[in-house]
Short mmCIF file of C-alpha atoms and ligand atoms in Angstrom, two decimals:
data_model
loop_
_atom_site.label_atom_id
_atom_site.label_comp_id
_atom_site.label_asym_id
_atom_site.label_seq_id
_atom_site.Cartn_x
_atom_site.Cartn_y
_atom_site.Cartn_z
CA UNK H 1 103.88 78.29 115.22
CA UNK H 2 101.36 79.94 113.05
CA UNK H 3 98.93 80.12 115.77
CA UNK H 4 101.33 81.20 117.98
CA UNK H 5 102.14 84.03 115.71
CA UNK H 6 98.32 84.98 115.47
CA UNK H 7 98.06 85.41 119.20
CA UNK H 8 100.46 87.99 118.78
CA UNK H 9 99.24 89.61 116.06
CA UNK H 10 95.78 90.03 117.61
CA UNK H 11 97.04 91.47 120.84
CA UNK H 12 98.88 93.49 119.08
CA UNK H 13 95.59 94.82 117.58
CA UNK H 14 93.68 95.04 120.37
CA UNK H 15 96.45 97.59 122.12
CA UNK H 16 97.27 99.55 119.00
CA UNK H 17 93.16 99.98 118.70
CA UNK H 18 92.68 100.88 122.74
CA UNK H 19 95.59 103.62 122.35
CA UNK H 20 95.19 107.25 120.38
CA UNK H 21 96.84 105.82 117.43
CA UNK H 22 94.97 106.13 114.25
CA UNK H 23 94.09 102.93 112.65
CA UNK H 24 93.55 103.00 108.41
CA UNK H 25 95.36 101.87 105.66
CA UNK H 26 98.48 104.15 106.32
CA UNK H 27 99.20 101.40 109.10
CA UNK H 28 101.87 98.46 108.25
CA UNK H 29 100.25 95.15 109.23
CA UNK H 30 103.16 92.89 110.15
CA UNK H 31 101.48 89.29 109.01
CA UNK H 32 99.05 90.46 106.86
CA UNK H 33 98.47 90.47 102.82
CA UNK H 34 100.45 93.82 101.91
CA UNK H 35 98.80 94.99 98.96
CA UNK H 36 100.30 97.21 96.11
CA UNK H 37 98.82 100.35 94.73
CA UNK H 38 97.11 97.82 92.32
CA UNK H 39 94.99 95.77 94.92
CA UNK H 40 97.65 92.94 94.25
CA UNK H 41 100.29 91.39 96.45
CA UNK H 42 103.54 92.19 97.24
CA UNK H 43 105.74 89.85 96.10
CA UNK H 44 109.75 91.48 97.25
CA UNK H 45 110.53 88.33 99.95
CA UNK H 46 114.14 88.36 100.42
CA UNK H 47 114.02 91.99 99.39
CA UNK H 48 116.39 94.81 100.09
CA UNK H 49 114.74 98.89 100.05
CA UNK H 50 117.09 101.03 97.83
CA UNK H 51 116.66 105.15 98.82
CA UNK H 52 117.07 107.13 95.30
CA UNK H 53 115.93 110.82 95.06
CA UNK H 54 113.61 110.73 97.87
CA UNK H 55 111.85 108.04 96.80
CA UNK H 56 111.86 104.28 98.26
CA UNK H 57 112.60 101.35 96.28
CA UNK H 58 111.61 97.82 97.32
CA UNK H 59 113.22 94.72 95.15
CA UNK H 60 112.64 91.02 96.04
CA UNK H 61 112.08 88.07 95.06
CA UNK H 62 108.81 87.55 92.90
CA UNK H 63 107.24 84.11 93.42
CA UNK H 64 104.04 84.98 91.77
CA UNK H 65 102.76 81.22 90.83
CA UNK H 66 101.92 82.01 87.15
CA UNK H 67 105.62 83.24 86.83
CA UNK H 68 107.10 80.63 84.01
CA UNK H 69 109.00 78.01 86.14
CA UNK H 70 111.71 78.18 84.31
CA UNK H 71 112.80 81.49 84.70
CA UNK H 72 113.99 83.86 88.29
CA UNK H 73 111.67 86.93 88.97
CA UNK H 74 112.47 90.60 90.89
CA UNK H 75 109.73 92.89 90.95
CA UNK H 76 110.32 96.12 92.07
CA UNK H 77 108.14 98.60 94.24
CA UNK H 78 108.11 102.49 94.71
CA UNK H 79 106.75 104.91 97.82
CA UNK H 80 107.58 108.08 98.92
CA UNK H 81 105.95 106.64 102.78
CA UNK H 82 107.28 103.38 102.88
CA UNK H 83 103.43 102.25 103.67
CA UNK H 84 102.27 102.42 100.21
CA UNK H 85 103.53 100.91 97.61
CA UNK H 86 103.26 101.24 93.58
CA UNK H 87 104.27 98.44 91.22
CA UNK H 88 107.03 99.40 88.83
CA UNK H 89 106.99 95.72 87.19
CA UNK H 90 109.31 93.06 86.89
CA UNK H 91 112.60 94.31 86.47
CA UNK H 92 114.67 91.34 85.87
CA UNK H 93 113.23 88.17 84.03
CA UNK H 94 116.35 85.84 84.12
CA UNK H 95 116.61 82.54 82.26
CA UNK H 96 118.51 79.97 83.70
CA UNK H 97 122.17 82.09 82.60
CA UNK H 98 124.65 79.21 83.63
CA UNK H 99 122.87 75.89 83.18
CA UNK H 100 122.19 75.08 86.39
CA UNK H 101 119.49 73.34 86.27
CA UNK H 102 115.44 73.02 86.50
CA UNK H 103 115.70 73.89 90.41
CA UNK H 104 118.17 76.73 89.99
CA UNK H 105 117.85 79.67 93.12
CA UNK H 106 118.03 82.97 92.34
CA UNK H 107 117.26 84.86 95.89
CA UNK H 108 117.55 87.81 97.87
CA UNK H 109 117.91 90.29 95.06
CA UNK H 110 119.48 93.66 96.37
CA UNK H 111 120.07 97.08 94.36
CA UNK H 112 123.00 99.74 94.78
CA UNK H 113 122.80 102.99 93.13
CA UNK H 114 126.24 104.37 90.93
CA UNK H 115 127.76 107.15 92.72
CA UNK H 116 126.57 109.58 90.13
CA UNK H 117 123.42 107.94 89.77
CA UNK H 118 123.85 107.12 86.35
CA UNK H 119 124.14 103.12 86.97
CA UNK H 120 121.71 100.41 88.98
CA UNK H 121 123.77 97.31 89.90
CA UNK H 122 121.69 94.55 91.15
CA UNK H 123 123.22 91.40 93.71
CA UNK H 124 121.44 88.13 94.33
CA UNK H 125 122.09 84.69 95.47
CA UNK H 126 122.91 82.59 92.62
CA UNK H 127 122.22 78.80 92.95
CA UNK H 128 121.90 75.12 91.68
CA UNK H 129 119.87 72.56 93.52
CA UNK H 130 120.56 71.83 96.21
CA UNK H 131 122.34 75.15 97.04
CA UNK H 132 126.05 74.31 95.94
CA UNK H 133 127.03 76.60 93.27
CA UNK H 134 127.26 79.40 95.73
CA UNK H 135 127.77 82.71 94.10
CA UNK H 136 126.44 85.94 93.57
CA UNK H 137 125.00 87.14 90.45
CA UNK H 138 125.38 90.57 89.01
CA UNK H 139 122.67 92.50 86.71
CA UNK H 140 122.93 96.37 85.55
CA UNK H 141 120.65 98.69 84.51
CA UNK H 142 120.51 102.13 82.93
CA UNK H 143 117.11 103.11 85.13
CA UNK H 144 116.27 102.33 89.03
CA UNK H 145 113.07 100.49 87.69
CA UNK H 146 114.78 98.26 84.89
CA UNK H 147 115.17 96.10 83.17
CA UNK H 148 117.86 94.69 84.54
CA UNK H 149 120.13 92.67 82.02
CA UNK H 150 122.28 89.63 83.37
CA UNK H 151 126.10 90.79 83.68
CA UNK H 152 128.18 87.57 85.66
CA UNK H 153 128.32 85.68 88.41
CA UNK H 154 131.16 84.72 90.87
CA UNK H 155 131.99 83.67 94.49
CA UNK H 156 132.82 87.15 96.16
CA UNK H 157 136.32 87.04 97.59
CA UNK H 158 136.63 83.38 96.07
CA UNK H 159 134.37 81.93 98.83
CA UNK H 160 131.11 80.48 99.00
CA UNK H 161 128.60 82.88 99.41
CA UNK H 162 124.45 81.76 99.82
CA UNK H 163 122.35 84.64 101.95
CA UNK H 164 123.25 88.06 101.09
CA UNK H 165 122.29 90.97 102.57
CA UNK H 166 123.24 94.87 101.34
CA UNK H 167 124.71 97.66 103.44
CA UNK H 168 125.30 101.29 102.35
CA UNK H 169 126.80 103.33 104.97
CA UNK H 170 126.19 107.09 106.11
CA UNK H 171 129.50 108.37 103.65
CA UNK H 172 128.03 106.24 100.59
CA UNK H 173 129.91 103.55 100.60
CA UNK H 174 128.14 100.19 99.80
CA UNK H 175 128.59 96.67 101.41
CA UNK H 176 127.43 93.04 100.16
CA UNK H 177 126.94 91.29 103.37
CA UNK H 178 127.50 87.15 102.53
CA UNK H 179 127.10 83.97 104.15
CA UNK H 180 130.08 81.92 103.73
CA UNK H 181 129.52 78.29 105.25
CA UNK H 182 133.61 76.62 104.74
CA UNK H 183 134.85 80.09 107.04
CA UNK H 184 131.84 79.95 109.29
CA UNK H 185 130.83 83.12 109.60
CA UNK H 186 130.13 85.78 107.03
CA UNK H 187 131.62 89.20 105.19
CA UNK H 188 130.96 92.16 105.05
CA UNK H 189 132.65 93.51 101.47
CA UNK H 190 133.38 96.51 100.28
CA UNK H 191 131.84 97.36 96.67
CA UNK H 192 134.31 98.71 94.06
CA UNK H 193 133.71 101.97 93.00
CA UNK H 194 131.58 100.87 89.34
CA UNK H 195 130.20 98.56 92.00
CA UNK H 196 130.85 95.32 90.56
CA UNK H 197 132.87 93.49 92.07
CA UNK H 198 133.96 93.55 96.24
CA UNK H 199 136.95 93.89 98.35
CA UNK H 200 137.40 92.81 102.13
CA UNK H 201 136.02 94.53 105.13
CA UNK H 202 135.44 92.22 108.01
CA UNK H 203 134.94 88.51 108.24
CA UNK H 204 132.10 87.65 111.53
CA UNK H 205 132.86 84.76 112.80
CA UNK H 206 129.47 83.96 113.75
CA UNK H 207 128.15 80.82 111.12
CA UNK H 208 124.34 82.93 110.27
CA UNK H 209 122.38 83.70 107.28
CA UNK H 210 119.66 86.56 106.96
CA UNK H 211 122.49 89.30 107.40
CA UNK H 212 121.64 92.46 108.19
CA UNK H 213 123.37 95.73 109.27
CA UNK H 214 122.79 99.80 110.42
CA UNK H 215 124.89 102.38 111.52
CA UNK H 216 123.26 104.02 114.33
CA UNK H 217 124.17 106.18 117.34
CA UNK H 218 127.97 106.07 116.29
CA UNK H 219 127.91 102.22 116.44
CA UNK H 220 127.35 99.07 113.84
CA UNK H 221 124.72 96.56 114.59
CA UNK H 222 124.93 93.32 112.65
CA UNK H 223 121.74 90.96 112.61
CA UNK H 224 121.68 87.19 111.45
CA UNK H 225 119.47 84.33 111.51
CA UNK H 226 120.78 80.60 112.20
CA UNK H 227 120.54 78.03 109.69
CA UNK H 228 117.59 76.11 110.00
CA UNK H 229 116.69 77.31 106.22
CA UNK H 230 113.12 78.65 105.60
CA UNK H 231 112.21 77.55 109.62
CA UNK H 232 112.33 80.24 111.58
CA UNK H 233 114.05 80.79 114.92
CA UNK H 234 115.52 83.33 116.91
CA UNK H 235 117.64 86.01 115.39
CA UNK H 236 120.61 87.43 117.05
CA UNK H 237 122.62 90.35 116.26
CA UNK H 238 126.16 91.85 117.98
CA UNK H 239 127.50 95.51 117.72
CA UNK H 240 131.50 97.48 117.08
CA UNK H 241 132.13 100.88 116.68
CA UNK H 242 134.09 100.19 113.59
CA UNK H 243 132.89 97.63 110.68
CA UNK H 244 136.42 95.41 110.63
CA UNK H 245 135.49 95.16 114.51
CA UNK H 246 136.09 93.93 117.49
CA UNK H 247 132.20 92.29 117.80
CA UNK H 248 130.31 92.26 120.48
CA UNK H 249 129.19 88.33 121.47
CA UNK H 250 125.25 87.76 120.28
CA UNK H 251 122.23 88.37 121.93
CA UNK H 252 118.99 87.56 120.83
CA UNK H 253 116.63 90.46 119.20
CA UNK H 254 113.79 89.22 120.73
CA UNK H 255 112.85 86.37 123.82
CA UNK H 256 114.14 82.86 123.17
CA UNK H 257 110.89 81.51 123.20
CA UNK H 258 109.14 84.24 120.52
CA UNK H 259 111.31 82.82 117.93
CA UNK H 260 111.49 85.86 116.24
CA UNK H 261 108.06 86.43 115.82
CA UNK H 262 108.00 83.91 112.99
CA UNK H 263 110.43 85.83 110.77
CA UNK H 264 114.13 86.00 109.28
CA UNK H 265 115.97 89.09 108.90
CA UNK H 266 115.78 90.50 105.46
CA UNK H 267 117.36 93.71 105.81
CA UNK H 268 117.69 96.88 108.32
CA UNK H 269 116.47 100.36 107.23
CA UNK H 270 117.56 103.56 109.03
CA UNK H 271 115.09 106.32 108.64
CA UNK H 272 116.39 109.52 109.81
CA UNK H 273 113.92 112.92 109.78
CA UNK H 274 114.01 115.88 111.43
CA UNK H 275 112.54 114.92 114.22
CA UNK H 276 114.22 111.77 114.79
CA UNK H 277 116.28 108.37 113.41
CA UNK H 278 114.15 104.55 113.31
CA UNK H 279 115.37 101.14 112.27
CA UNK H 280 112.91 99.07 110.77
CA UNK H 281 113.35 95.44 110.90
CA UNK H 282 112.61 94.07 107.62
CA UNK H 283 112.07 89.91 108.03
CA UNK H 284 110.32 88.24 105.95
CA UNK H 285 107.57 85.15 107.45
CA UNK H 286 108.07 82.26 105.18
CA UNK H 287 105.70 79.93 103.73
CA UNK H 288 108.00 77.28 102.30
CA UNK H 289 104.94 75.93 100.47
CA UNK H 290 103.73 78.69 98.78
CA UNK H 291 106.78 80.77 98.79
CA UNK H 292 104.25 83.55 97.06
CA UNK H 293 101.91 83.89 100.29
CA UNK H 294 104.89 84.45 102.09
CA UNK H 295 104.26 87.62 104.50
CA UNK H 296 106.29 90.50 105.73
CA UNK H 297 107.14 91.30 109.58
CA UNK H 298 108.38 94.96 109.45
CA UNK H 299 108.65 96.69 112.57
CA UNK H 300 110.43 100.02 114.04
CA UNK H 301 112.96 98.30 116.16
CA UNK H 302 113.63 99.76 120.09
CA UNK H 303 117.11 100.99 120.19
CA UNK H 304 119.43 101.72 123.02
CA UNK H 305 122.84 101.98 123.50
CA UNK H 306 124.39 99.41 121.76
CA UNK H 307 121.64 97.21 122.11
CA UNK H 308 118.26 96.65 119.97
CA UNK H 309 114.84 94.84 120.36
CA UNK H 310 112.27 93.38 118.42
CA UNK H 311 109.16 94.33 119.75
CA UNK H 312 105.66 92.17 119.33
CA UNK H 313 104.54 92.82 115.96
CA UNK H 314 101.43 94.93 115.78
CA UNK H 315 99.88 97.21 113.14
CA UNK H 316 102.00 100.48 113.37
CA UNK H 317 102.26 103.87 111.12
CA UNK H 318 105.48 106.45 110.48
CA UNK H 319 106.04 109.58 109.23
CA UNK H 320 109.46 109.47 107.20
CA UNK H 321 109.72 113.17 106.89
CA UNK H 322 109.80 113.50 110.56
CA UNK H 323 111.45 109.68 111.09
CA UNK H 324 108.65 109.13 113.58
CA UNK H 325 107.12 106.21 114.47
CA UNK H 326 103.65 105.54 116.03
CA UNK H 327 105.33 103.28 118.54
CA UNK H 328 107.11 106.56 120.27
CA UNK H 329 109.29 104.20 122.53
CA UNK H 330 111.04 103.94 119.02
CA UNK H 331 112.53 106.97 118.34
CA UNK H 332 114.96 109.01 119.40
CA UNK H 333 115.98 112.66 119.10
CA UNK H 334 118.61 113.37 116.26
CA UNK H 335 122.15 113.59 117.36
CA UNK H 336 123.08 116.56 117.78
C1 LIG R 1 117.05 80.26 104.22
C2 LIG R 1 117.53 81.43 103.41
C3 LIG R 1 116.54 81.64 102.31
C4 LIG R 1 116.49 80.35 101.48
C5 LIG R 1 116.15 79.18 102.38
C6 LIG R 1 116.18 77.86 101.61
O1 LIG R 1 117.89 80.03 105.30
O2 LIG R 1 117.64 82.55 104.21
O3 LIG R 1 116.93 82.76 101.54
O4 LIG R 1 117.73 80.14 100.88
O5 LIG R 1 117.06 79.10 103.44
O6 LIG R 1 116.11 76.77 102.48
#
């Protein structure tokens, strides 16, 4: 699989470095080490990218193997390119806050800003061994960057909630996307106006994890992985002109047989410029083992109508001003 992912990768390379393109270190590497402004890795797997005052915000899930084992990590990340990337620390260092136990799961870690700005609510996966608690915790802070201080936990419409993903649409208003195994499928939920709690949307009935969602081109496109947990395989996705729905059946993002590149969706980030509107893909390539040298797959996604496509990863650059891509088969003009 890894191998098979390589292959890729290199051809990937070897096109991107026969074209025009430039080639430096404002590329993203899907695959690769992504290094902070420190020299040091990246550690946001599950994350979620947070827009606040021009400025990007990537939070995820820190597995950094001197972390003490008995405590749940999110570092955070800031760039004004979404290439480079500065290390603003870690912004919540949870103990265990409900006795669940040595293996206890805290994943997937997602911020929302207040509507005035004035408030940072974070969402993650909240867990015992083996993955029965089910809930979601909350943490608040008074600053983007932290620290984050532990607020509650609960089961988001009373169900049983593992993956979640994060949504905020173009008017504002914020979604918790979460997989709910008894209803087989998953929600999409409404956040409350403080933002801590949820209210119903739409229920999928499509049984995936990994959820995802964008509003592009006047429609919604909803992305989810199956459950084969941190194995990879291929990720689907479905599309309504209104969030409660009717949904389109799935199709796969990419070819059957490319298994999604290796990756699981993580999140979907719209970039819209002058010059044009991208979705990146944000999956993240898992390394069960040594959940800290897990990689990233990001990639501009080629959009159509109603329909979307994961393209072979390869080294790629953008220009979020403009919301241009190097891969030009990516973008397309504003709507007018
Ligand atoms: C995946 C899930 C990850 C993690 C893993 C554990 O399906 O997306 O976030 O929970 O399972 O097996």
């Amino acid at each position: 699989m890894k191998r098979q992912f390589e292959r890729w990768l290199v051809a990937g390379v070897l096109s991107l470095a026969s074209s025009t393109l430039c080639v430096g270190q404002d590329v993203i590497r899907p695959g690769d080490p992504w290094l902070d402004s420190h020299g040091q890795r990246i550690q946001a797997h599950g994350g979620g990218v947070t827009l606040y005052k021009d400025v990007y915000y990537w939070f995820g899930e820190d597995r950094t193997p001197s972390n003490d084992p008995d405590k749940r990590y999110v570092a955070c990340y800031s760039s004004r390119d979404l290439v480079h990337w500065e290390s603003r620390g870690q912004v919540l260092v949870l103990a265990d806050p409900e006795r669940l136990g040595p293996h206890w799961v805290l994943e997937r870690p997602k911020v929302f800003v207040g509507r005035k700005g004035a408030k940072f609510v974070m969402y993650a996966h909240l867990d015992d061994a083996p993955y029965k608690l089910a809930r979601v915790m909350v943490a608040v802070s008074d600053r983007i960057d932290g620290q984050y201080k532990y607020v509650k936990s609960f089961r988001p419409l009373g169900e049983e909630s593992r993956d979640i993903g994060q949504f905020v649409d173009d008017d504002g208003s914020a979604y918790l996307i979460f997989e709910s195994r008894p209803t087989k499928g998953f929600f999409v939920a409404k956040l409350t106006d403080d933002l801590m709690n949820v209210e119903k949307t739409a229920f999928i009935a499509a049984p995936l994890e990994g959820g995802a969602l964008v509003h592009y081109g006047g429609f919604y496109y909803v992305v989810g992985s199956h459950m084969t947990g941190w194995r990879p395989n291929p990720n689907v996705y479905a599309t309504a002109s209104t969030l409660a729905g009717p949904w389109t059946e799935f199709s796969n993002l990419a070819a059957q047989e490319v298994n999604n590149y290796d990756s699981q969706s993580a999140m979907l980030l719209k970039v819209a410029g002058s010059k044009g509107t991208m979705v990146i893909f944000m999956g993240d390539l898992w390394r069960p083992h040594a959940l800290w040298d897990s990689r990233y797959l990001w990639m501009p996604l080629e959009m159509g109508s109603r329909s979307m496509h994961l393209p072979p990863p390869q080294p790629w650059s953008l220009n979020v001003r403009k919301g241009e891509t190097s891969l030009r088969s990516n973008v397309v003009p504003p709507t007018p």
